[in-house]
CSV table of C-alpha atoms in Angstrom, one decimal:
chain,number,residue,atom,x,y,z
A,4,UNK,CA,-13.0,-3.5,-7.5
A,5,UNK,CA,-10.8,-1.2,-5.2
A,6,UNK,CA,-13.9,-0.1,-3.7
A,7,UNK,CA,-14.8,-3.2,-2.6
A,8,UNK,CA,-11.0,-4.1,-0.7
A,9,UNK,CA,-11.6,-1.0,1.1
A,10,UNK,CA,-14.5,-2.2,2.1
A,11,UNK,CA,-13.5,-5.2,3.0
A,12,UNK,CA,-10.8,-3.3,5.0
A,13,UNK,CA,-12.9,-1.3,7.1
A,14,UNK,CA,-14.9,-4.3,7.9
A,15,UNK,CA,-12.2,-6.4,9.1
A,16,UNK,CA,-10.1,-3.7,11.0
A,17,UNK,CA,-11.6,-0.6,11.6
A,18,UNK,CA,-14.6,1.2,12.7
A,19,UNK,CA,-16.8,3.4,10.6
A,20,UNK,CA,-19.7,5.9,11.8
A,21,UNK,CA,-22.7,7.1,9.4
A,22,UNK,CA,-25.4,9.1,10.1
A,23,UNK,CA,-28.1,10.8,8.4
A,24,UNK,CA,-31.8,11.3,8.6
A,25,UNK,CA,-32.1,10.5,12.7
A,26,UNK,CA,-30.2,7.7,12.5
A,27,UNK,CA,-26.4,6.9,13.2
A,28,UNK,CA,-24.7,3.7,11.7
A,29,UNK,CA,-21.2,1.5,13.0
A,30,UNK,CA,-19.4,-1.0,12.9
A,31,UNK,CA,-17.4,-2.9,15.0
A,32,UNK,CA,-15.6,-6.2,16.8
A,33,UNK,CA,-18.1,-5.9,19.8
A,34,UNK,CA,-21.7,-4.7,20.0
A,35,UNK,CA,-20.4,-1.9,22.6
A,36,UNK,CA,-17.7,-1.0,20.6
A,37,UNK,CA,-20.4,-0.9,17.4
A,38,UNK,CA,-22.9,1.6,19.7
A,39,UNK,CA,-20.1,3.3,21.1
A,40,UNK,CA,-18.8,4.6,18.0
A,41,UNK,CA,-22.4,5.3,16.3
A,42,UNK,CA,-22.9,7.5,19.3
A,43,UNK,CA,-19.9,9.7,18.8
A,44,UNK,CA,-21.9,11.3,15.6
A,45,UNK,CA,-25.3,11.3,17.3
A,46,UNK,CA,-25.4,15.6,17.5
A,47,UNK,CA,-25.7,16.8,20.7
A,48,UNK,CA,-28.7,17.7,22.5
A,49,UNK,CA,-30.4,14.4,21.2
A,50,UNK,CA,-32.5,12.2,22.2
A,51,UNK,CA,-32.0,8.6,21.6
A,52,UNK,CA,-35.2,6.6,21.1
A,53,UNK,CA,-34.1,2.9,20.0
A,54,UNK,CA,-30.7,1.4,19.5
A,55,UNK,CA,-30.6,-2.2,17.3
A,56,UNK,CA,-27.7,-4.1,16.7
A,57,UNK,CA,-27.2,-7.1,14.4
A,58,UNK,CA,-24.0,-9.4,13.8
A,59,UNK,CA,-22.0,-9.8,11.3
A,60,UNK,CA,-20.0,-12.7,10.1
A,61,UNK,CA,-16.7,-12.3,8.7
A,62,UNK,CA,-14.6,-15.0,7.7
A,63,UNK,CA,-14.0,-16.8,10.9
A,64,UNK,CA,-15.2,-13.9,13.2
A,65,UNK,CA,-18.0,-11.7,14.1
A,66,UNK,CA,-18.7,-8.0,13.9
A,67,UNK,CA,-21.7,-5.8,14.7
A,68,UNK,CA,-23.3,-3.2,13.2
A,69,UNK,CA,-25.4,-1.3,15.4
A,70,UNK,CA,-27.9,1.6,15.0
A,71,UNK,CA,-29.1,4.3,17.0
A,72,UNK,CA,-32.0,6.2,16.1
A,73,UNK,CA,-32.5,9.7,17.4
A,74,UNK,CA,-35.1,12.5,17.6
A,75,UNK,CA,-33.3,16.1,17.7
């Protein structure tokens, strides 16, 4: 169960970046915002071959999750 609030948490206020196996993973209010942030954990030196983003509703709002997909 507290798992889940702080889910819910980072979903509804802040931003969170993933990344593993060529692809980098975030979320956020806007879709910029959302590929913005997935970038930030892209390594360097990479190249990025597709970014996808899908939207998320919230409540009464919408976030993004985007993704980035990289060859190194």
């Amino acid at each position: 169960m507290r798992h889940t609030a702080l889910l819910m948490a980072v979903i509804l206020w802040g931003s969170t970046a993933l990344a593993g196996g060529n692809r980098a993973t975030a979320q956020g209010p806007s879709e910029q915002f959302a590929t913005a942030e997935a970038m930030r954990v892209v390594p360097k030196g990479a190249t990025i071959t597709d970014t996808t983003c899908k939207s998320i509703d919230v409540g009464f709002s919408s976030r993004y999750q985007c993704t980035i997909t990289y060859s190194p």
